[in-house]
Amino acid sequence: MKTLRRTLLAALSVAALTCSFQAAAQDIKPRIIRFGYGLNEVSNQGRAVKVFAQEVEKASGGKMKVRAIGAAALGTDVQMQQALIGGAQEMMVGSTATLVGITKEMAIWDTPFLFNNVREADAVLDGPVGQKVMDKLQDKGLVGLVYWENGFRNLTNSKRPVNKLEDMDGIKLRVMQNNVFLDSFKTLGANAVPLPFSELFTALETKTVDGQENPYNTILSSKFYEVQKYLTVTNHVYSPWIVTVSKKWWDGLSKTEQGILMDAAKKSRDFERQDTRAEADKALAELKAKGMQVNELSPAEANRMREKLSAVNASIAAHVGEALWKETQAAVAQARGK
Ligand code: TF8
């Protein structure tokens, strides 16, 4: 009797399992996902998109296929965001800074010296404040999945070593298309020029601009060392990337499909942060080997820059709202205390 019951139970649970597998399988439709990004294939961004694509294909039994399209071949960050909103493209990854025109709260991440290290960045971005800011995208037709690391930004230029604030005077500096960055670098005395990333290399090469700021990884993968002699270690702001989905398209997916994308996004995030950090650790030495002249700011000059830049804080707070500003400061303080 006991054996019979056991056999029956086993048979039943096999049936239930098969059933739920079938339900899940029916829940996954053949899909082509155009996933655009701005850096090239051999960048940390490109590597992580590849991991995302593999995870999605694996989890969907090959039904959901990710077409990874890099080097801004589908457009600049801003153009791709519009394509996602309109439903002409499914997914992308890009800087949160380029989203500020759509969702003003994203400007909180552009606060100079907001995070002292990546541990603080992870805690705040993956915590309730990061989620809250991400959720604001939904009203605008975008769904944010996860934050990836672009990294701490550093200054390069082709004119002269920047050892003190005054050395920034009159340097034509490309900034991201975002008012906080524009204000920040004007405050520092540079002649700030907003440009999309895809035009940056040529602009540096033709001396349309003298300098730019980006993490070491990007200076390396985009070969800026070929057209920029001087690198100043400023770490003036931590830049996140954000993986977004067209809400129009997302809303038509089954829960299973959404779950597959979310799960793959998290896996790609964990991979990306590790990969980016490992690369950043070696990148400065590589940039020196490529011929860049690197200098650090003296503690006194670094402080002057910090103080100068704190002048933009009030306008960021006004832009994102005092409540979010305070909540973010509290979340940073909490992360710092741990
Ligand atoms: C920049 C950003 C870039 C991103 C990328 C194209 O300087 O740091 O890394 O926008 O997605 O524009």
mmCIF file of N, CA and C in Angstrom, residues 252-334:
data_model
loop_
_atom_site.group_PDB
_atom_site.id
_atom_site.type_symbol
_atom_site.label_atom_id
_atom_site.label_comp_id
_atom_site.label_asym_id
_atom_site.label_seq_id
_atom_site.Cartn_x
_atom_site.Cartn_y
_atom_site.Cartn_z
ATOM 1 N N GLY A 252 3.920 43.558 -23.420
ATOM 2 C CA GLY A 252 3.356 42.462 -24.212
ATOM 3 C C GLY A 252 4.015 41.116 -23.921
ATOM 4 N N LEU A 253 4.989 41.100 -23.024
ATOM 5 C CA LEU A 253 5.684 39.854 -22.702
ATOM 6 C C LEU A 253 4.956 39.107 -21.597
ATOM 7 N N SER A 254 5.131 37.787 -21.578
ATOM 8 C CA SER A 254 4.558 37.005 -20.476
ATOM 9 C C SER A 254 5.424 37.208 -19.236
ATOM 10 N N LYS A 255 4.876 36.837 -18.095
ATOM 11 C CA LYS A 255 5.639 36.941 -16.838
ATOM 12 C C LYS A 255 6.918 36.106 -16.925
ATOM 13 N N THR A 256 6.818 34.945 -17.557
ATOM 14 C CA THR A 256 7.996 34.079 -17.702
ATOM 15 C C THR A 256 9.074 34.797 -18.508
ATOM 16 N N GLU A 257 8.668 35.405 -19.604
ATOM 17 C CA GLU A 257 9.645 36.110 -20.452
ATOM 18 C C GLU A 257 10.273 37.288 -19.708
ATOM 19 N N GLN A 258 9.437 38.028 -18.993
ATOM 20 C CA GLN A 258 9.975 39.150 -18.211
ATOM 21 C C GLN A 258 10.968 38.648 -17.167
ATOM 22 N N GLY A 259 10.613 37.521 -16.553
ATOM 23 C CA GLY A 259 11.487 36.930 -15.538
ATOM 24 C C GLY A 259 12.835 36.525 -16.134
ATOM 25 N N ILE A 260 12.803 35.970 -17.322
ATOM 26 C CA ILE A 260 14.046 35.552 -17.993
ATOM 27 C C ILE A 260 14.944 36.774 -18.234
ATOM 28 N N LEU A 261 14.338 37.867 -18.698
ATOM 29 C CA LEU A 261 15.124 39.082 -18.981
ATOM 30 C C LEU A 261 15.703 39.665 -17.697
ATOM 31 N N MET A 262 14.882 39.703 -16.655
ATOM 32 C CA MET A 262 15.336 40.276 -15.390
ATOM 33 C C MET A 262 16.479 39.458 -14.797
ATOM 34 N N ASP A 263 16.308 38.147 -14.867
ATOM 35 C CA ASP A 263 17.324 37.262 -14.322
ATOM 36 C C ASP A 263 18.652 37.411 -15.082
ATOM 37 N N ALA A 264 18.556 37.458 -16.392
ATOM 38 C CA ALA A 264 19.766 37.612 -17.220
ATOM 39 C C ALA A 264 20.404 38.974 -16.978
ATOM 40 N N ALA A 265 19.553 39.998 -16.748
ATOM 41 C CA ALA A 265 20.085 41.346 -16.493
ATOM 42 C C ALA A 265 20.907 41.341 -15.206
ATOM 43 N N LYS A 266 20.403 40.651 -14.191
ATOM 44 C CA LYS A 266 21.132 40.591 -12.910
ATOM 45 C C LYS A 266 22.435 39.835 -13.064
ATOM 46 N N LYS A 267 22.394 38.735 -13.804
ATOM 47 C CA LYS A 267 23.629 37.969 -14.025
ATOM 48 C C LYS A 267 24.644 38.811 -14.790
ATOM 49 N N SER A 268 24.165 39.524 -15.793
ATOM 50 C CA SER A 268 25.087 40.344 -16.593
ATOM 51 C C SER A 268 25.646 41.492 -15.743
ATOM 52 N N ARG A 269 24.833 42.011 -14.838
ATOM 53 C CA ARG A 269 25.307 43.074 -13.945
ATOM 54 C C ARG A 269 26.451 42.568 -13.063
ATOM 55 N N ASP A 270 26.247 41.411 -12.463
ATOM 56 C CA ASP A 270 27.289 40.886 -11.579
ATOM 57 C C ASP A 270 28.575 40.624 -12.362
ATOM 58 N N PHE A 271 28.420 40.073 -13.568
ATOM 59 C CA PHE A 271 29.593 39.850 -14.421
ATOM 60 C C PHE A 271 30.245 41.184 -14.771
ATOM 61 N N GLU A 272 29.420 42.147 -15.195
ATOM 62 C CA GLU A 272 29.948 43.415 -15.695
ATOM 63 C C GLU A 272 30.740 44.165 -14.637
ATOM 64 N N ARG A 273 30.215 44.195 -13.432
ATOM 65 C CA ARG A 273 30.913 44.953 -12.383
ATOM 66 C C ARG A 273 32.274 44.321 -12.078
ATOM 67 N N GLN A 274 32.304 43.002 -11.996
ATOM 68 C CA GLN A 274 33.579 42.322 -11.736
ATOM 69 C C GLN A 274 34.576 42.566 -12.852
ATOM 70 N N ASP A 275 34.082 42.394 -14.067
ATOM 71 C CA ASP A 275 34.927 42.545 -15.255
ATOM 72 C C ASP A 275 35.463 43.976 -15.360
ATOM 73 N N THR A 276 34.585 44.947 -15.139
ATOM 74 C CA THR A 276 34.969 46.362 -15.248
ATOM 75 C C THR A 276 36.031 46.708 -14.197
ATOM 76 N N ARG A 277 35.813 46.224 -12.983
ATOM 77 C CA ARG A 277 36.755 46.535 -11.901
ATOM 78 C C ARG A 277 38.111 45.890 -12.145
ATOM 79 N N ALA A 278 38.088 44.671 -12.639
ATOM 80 C CA ALA A 278 39.362 43.987 -12.922
ATOM 81 C C ALA A 278 40.106 44.746 -14.015
ATOM 82 N N GLU A 279 39.370 45.206 -15.024
ATOM 83 C CA GLU A 279 40.008 45.931 -16.128
ATOM 84 C C GLU A 279 40.517 47.293 -15.660
ATOM 85 N N ALA A 280 39.703 47.975 -14.842
ATOM 86 C CA ALA A 280 40.097 49.306 -14.362
ATOM 87 C C ALA A 280 41.386 49.239 -13.545
ATOM 88 N N ASP A 281 41.533 48.154 -12.787
ATOM 89 C CA ASP A 281 42.738 47.998 -11.960
ATOM 90 C C ASP A 281 44.012 47.979 -12.789
ATOM 91 N N LYS A 282 43.908 47.459 -14.019
ATOM 92 C CA LYS A 282 45.103 47.348 -14.866
ATOM 93 C C LYS A 282 45.203 48.470 -15.886
ATOM 94 N N ALA A 283 44.102 49.168 -16.110
ATOM 95 C CA ALA A 283 44.017 50.082 -17.254
ATOM 96 C C ALA A 283 44.986 51.260 -17.171
ATOM 97 N N LEU A 284 45.179 51.794 -15.970
ATOM 98 C CA LEU A 284 46.029 52.978 -15.870
ATOM 99 C C LEU A 284 47.460 52.655 -16.311
ATOM 100 N N ALA A 285 47.944 51.502 -15.879
ATOM 101 C CA ALA A 285 49.291 51.087 -16.289
ATOM 102 C C ALA A 285 49.349 50.922 -17.805
ATOM 103 N N GLU A 286 48.287 50.383 -18.375
ATOM 104 C CA GLU A 286 48.255 50.188 -19.829
ATOM 105 C C GLU A 286 48.243 51.520 -20.562
ATOM 106 N N LEU A 287 47.490 52.467 -20.017
ATOM 107 C CA LEU A 287 47.413 53.787 -20.658
ATOM 108 C C LEU A 287 48.780 54.472 -20.611
ATOM 109 N N LYS A 288 49.484 54.289 -19.517
ATOM 110 C CA LYS A 288 50.843 54.852 -19.416
ATOM 111 C C LYS A 288 51.737 54.189 -20.464
ATOM 112 N N ALA A 289 51.613 52.870 -20.570
ATOM 113 C CA ALA A 289 52.435 52.142 -21.540
ATOM 114 C C ALA A 289 52.129 52.600 -22.964
ATOM 115 N N LYS A 290 50.897 53.052 -23.205
ATOM 116 C CA LYS A 290 50.516 53.540 -24.538
ATOM 117 C C LYS A 290 51.017 54.960 -24.765
ATOM 118 N N GLY A 291 51.641 55.536 -23.734
ATOM 119 C CA GLY A 291 52.244 56.857 -23.922
ATOM 120 C C GLY A 291 51.522 58.019 -23.266
ATOM 121 N N MET A 292 50.467 57.728 -22.523
ATOM 122 C CA MET A 292 49.783 58.852 -21.873
ATOM 123 C C MET A 292 50.593 59.331 -20.674
ATOM 124 N N GLN A 293 50.554 60.631 -20.478
ATOM 125 C CA GLN A 293 51.229 61.216 -19.314
ATOM 126 C C GLN A 293 50.178 61.393 -18.222
ATOM 127 N N VAL A 294 50.372 60.689 -17.116
ATOM 128 C CA VAL A 294 49.341 60.660 -16.074
ATOM 129 C C VAL A 294 49.778 61.470 -14.866
ATOM 130 N N ASN A 295 48.891 62.301 -14.338
ATOM 131 C CA ASN A 295 49.221 62.967 -13.081
ATOM 132 C C ASN A 295 48.058 62.926 -12.104
ATOM 133 N N GLU A 296 48.394 62.910 -10.828
ATOM 134 C CA GLU A 296 47.374 62.976 -9.783
ATOM 135 C C GLU A 296 47.309 64.410 -9.310
ATOM 136 N N LEU A 297 46.186 64.797 -8.740
ATOM 137 C CA LEU A 297 46.095 66.137 -8.165
ATOM 138 C C LEU A 297 46.657 66.086 -6.748
ATOM 139 N N SER A 298 47.305 67.145 -6.326
ATOM 140 C CA SER A 298 47.753 67.198 -4.937
ATOM 141 C C SER A 298 46.496 67.236 -4.063
ATOM 142 N N PRO A 299 46.584 66.760 -2.812
ATOM 143 C CA PRO A 299 45.386 66.790 -1.955
ATOM 144 C C PRO A 299 44.765 68.184 -1.879
ATOM 145 N N ALA A 300 45.587 69.217 -1.843
ATOM 146 C CA ALA A 300 45.053 70.585 -1.756
ATOM 147 C C ALA A 300 44.262 70.933 -3.014
ATOM 148 N N GLU A 301 44.792 70.573 -4.187
ATOM 149 C CA GLU A 301 44.092 70.871 -5.441
ATOM 150 C C GLU A 301 42.831 70.024 -5.590
ATOM 151 N N ALA A 302 42.926 68.779 -5.170
ATOM 152 C CA ALA A 302 41.737 67.909 -5.233
ATOM 153 C C ALA A 302 40.623 68.513 -4.383
ATOM 154 N N ASN A 303 40.993 69.040 -3.223
ATOM 155 C CA ASN A 303 40.007 69.689 -2.358
ATOM 156 C C ASN A 303 39.410 70.923 -2.982
ATOM 157 N N ARG A 304 40.250 71.705 -3.629
ATOM 158 C CA ARG A 304 39.742 72.914 -4.300
ATOM 159 C C ARG A 304 38.712 72.531 -5.353
ATOM 160 N N MET A 305 39.027 71.480 -6.108
ATOM 161 C CA MET A 305 38.105 71.039 -7.160
ATOM 162 C C MET A 305 36.784 70.566 -6.546
ATOM 163 N N ARG A 306 36.889 69.808 -5.473
ATOM 164 C CA ARG A 306 35.714 69.314 -4.760
ATOM 165 C C ARG A 306 34.829 70.477 -4.291
ATOM 166 N N GLU A 307 35.493 71.472 -3.696
ATOM 167 C CA GLU A 307 34.748 72.632 -3.173
ATOM 168 C C GLU A 307 34.063 73.388 -4.299
ATOM 169 N N LYS A 308 34.799 73.615 -5.359
ATOM 170 C CA LYS A 308 34.250 74.335 -6.517
ATOM 171 C C LYS A 308 33.024 73.612 -7.041
ATOM 172 N N LEU A 309 33.180 72.286 -7.178
ATOM 173 C CA LEU A 309 32.094 71.496 -7.756
ATOM 174 C C LEU A 309 30.872 71.418 -6.843
ATOM 175 N N SER A 310 31.081 71.605 -5.546
ATOM 176 C CA SER A 310 29.929 71.513 -4.648
ATOM 177 C C SER A 310 28.928 72.628 -4.931
ATOM 178 N N ALA A 311 29.370 73.616 -5.717
ATOM 179 C CA ALA A 311 28.458 74.697 -6.102
ATOM 180 C C ALA A 311 27.309 74.190 -6.965
ATOM 181 N N VAL A 312 27.490 73.055 -7.655
ATOM 182 C CA VAL A 312 26.389 72.555 -8.496
ATOM 183 C C VAL A 312 25.374 71.725 -7.692
ATOM 184 N N ASN A 313 25.732 71.374 -6.454
ATOM 185 C CA ASN A 313 24.839 70.522 -5.662
ATOM 186 C C ASN A 313 23.443 71.117 -5.476
ATOM 187 N N ALA A 314 23.399 72.411 -5.180
ATOM 188 C CA ALA A 314 22.101 73.045 -4.926
ATOM 189 C C ALA A 314 21.199 72.939 -6.156
ATOM 190 N N SER A 315 21.791 73.119 -7.336
ATOM 191 C CA SER A 315 20.933 73.059 -8.522
ATOM 192 C C SER A 315 20.521 71.614 -8.825
ATOM 193 N N ILE A 316 21.364 70.649 -8.489
ATOM 194 C CA ILE A 316 20.953 69.250 -8.677
ATOM 195 C C ILE A 316 19.793 68.936 -7.731
ATOM 196 N N ALA A 317 19.936 69.372 -6.474
ATOM 197 C CA ALA A 317 18.882 69.122 -5.483
ATOM 198 C C ALA A 317 17.561 69.730 -5.950
ATOM 199 N N ALA A 318 17.623 70.946 -6.485
ATOM 200 C CA ALA A 318 16.403 71.602 -6.959
ATOM 201 C C ALA A 318 15.827 70.832 -8.151
ATOM 202 N N HIS A 319 16.711 70.335 -9.005
ATOM 203 C CA HIS A 319 16.296 69.623 -10.222
ATOM 204 C C HIS A 319 15.608 68.288 -9.898
ATOM 205 N N VAL A 320 16.191 67.527 -8.975
ATOM 206 C CA VAL A 320 15.625 66.191 -8.678
ATOM 207 C C VAL A 320 14.584 66.257 -7.567
ATOM 208 N N GLY A 321 14.539 67.371 -6.846
ATOM 209 C CA GLY A 321 13.622 67.506 -5.712
ATOM 210 C C GLY A 321 14.381 67.294 -4.411
ATOM 211 N N GLU A 322 14.081 68.138 -3.442
ATOM 212 C CA GLU A 322 14.796 68.090 -2.150
ATOM 213 C C GLU A 322 14.636 66.732 -1.469
ATOM 214 N N ALA A 323 13.435 66.134 -1.593
ATOM 215 C CA ALA A 323 13.177 64.872 -0.898
ATOM 216 C C ALA A 323 14.134 63.783 -1.394
ATOM 217 N N LEU A 324 14.245 63.660 -2.709
ATOM 218 C CA LEU A 324 15.134 62.635 -3.267
ATOM 219 C C LEU A 324 16.590 62.940 -2.936
ATOM 220 N N TRP A 325 16.941 64.222 -2.976
ATOM 221 C CA TRP A 325 18.308 64.619 -2.627
ATOM 222 C C TRP A 325 18.657 64.137 -1.216
ATOM 223 N N LYS A 326 17.746 64.421 -0.283
ATOM 224 C CA LYS A 326 17.998 64.059 1.122
ATOM 225 C C LYS A 326 18.035 62.540 1.310
ATOM 226 N N GLU A 327 17.107 61.873 0.660
ATOM 227 C CA GLU A 327 17.060 60.408 0.753
ATOM 228 C C GLU A 327 18.372 59.797 0.246
ATOM 229 N N THR A 328 18.879 60.357 -0.826
ATOM 230 C CA THR A 328 20.131 59.831 -1.403
ATOM 231 C C THR A 328 21.290 60.077 -0.452
ATOM 232 N N GLN A 329 21.349 61.278 0.086
ATOM 233 C CA GLN A 329 22.424 61.588 1.031
ATOM 234 C C GLN A 329 22.371 60.635 2.226
ATOM 235 N N ALA A 330 21.146 60.357 2.700
ATOM 236 C CA ALA A 330 20.989 59.453 3.848
ATOM 237 C C ALA A 330 21.443 58.037 3.474
ATOM 238 N N ALA A 331 21.094 57.607 2.258
ATOM 239 C CA ALA A 331 21.480 56.252 1.820
ATOM 240 C C ALA A 331 23.003 56.151 1.690
ATOM 241 N N VAL A 332 23.634 57.225 1.208
ATOM 242 C CA VAL A 332 25.101 57.220 1.092
ATOM 243 C C VAL A 332 25.718 57.163 2.490
ATOM 244 N N ALA A 333 25.179 57.979 3.396
ATOM 245 C CA ALA A 333 25.712 58.008 4.766
ATOM 246 C C ALA A 333 25.605 56.629 5.405
ATOM 247 N N GLN A 334 24.478 55.969 5.146
ATOM 248 C CA GLN A 334 24.266 54.639 5.707
ATOM 249 C C GLN A 334 25.278 53.645 5.131
#
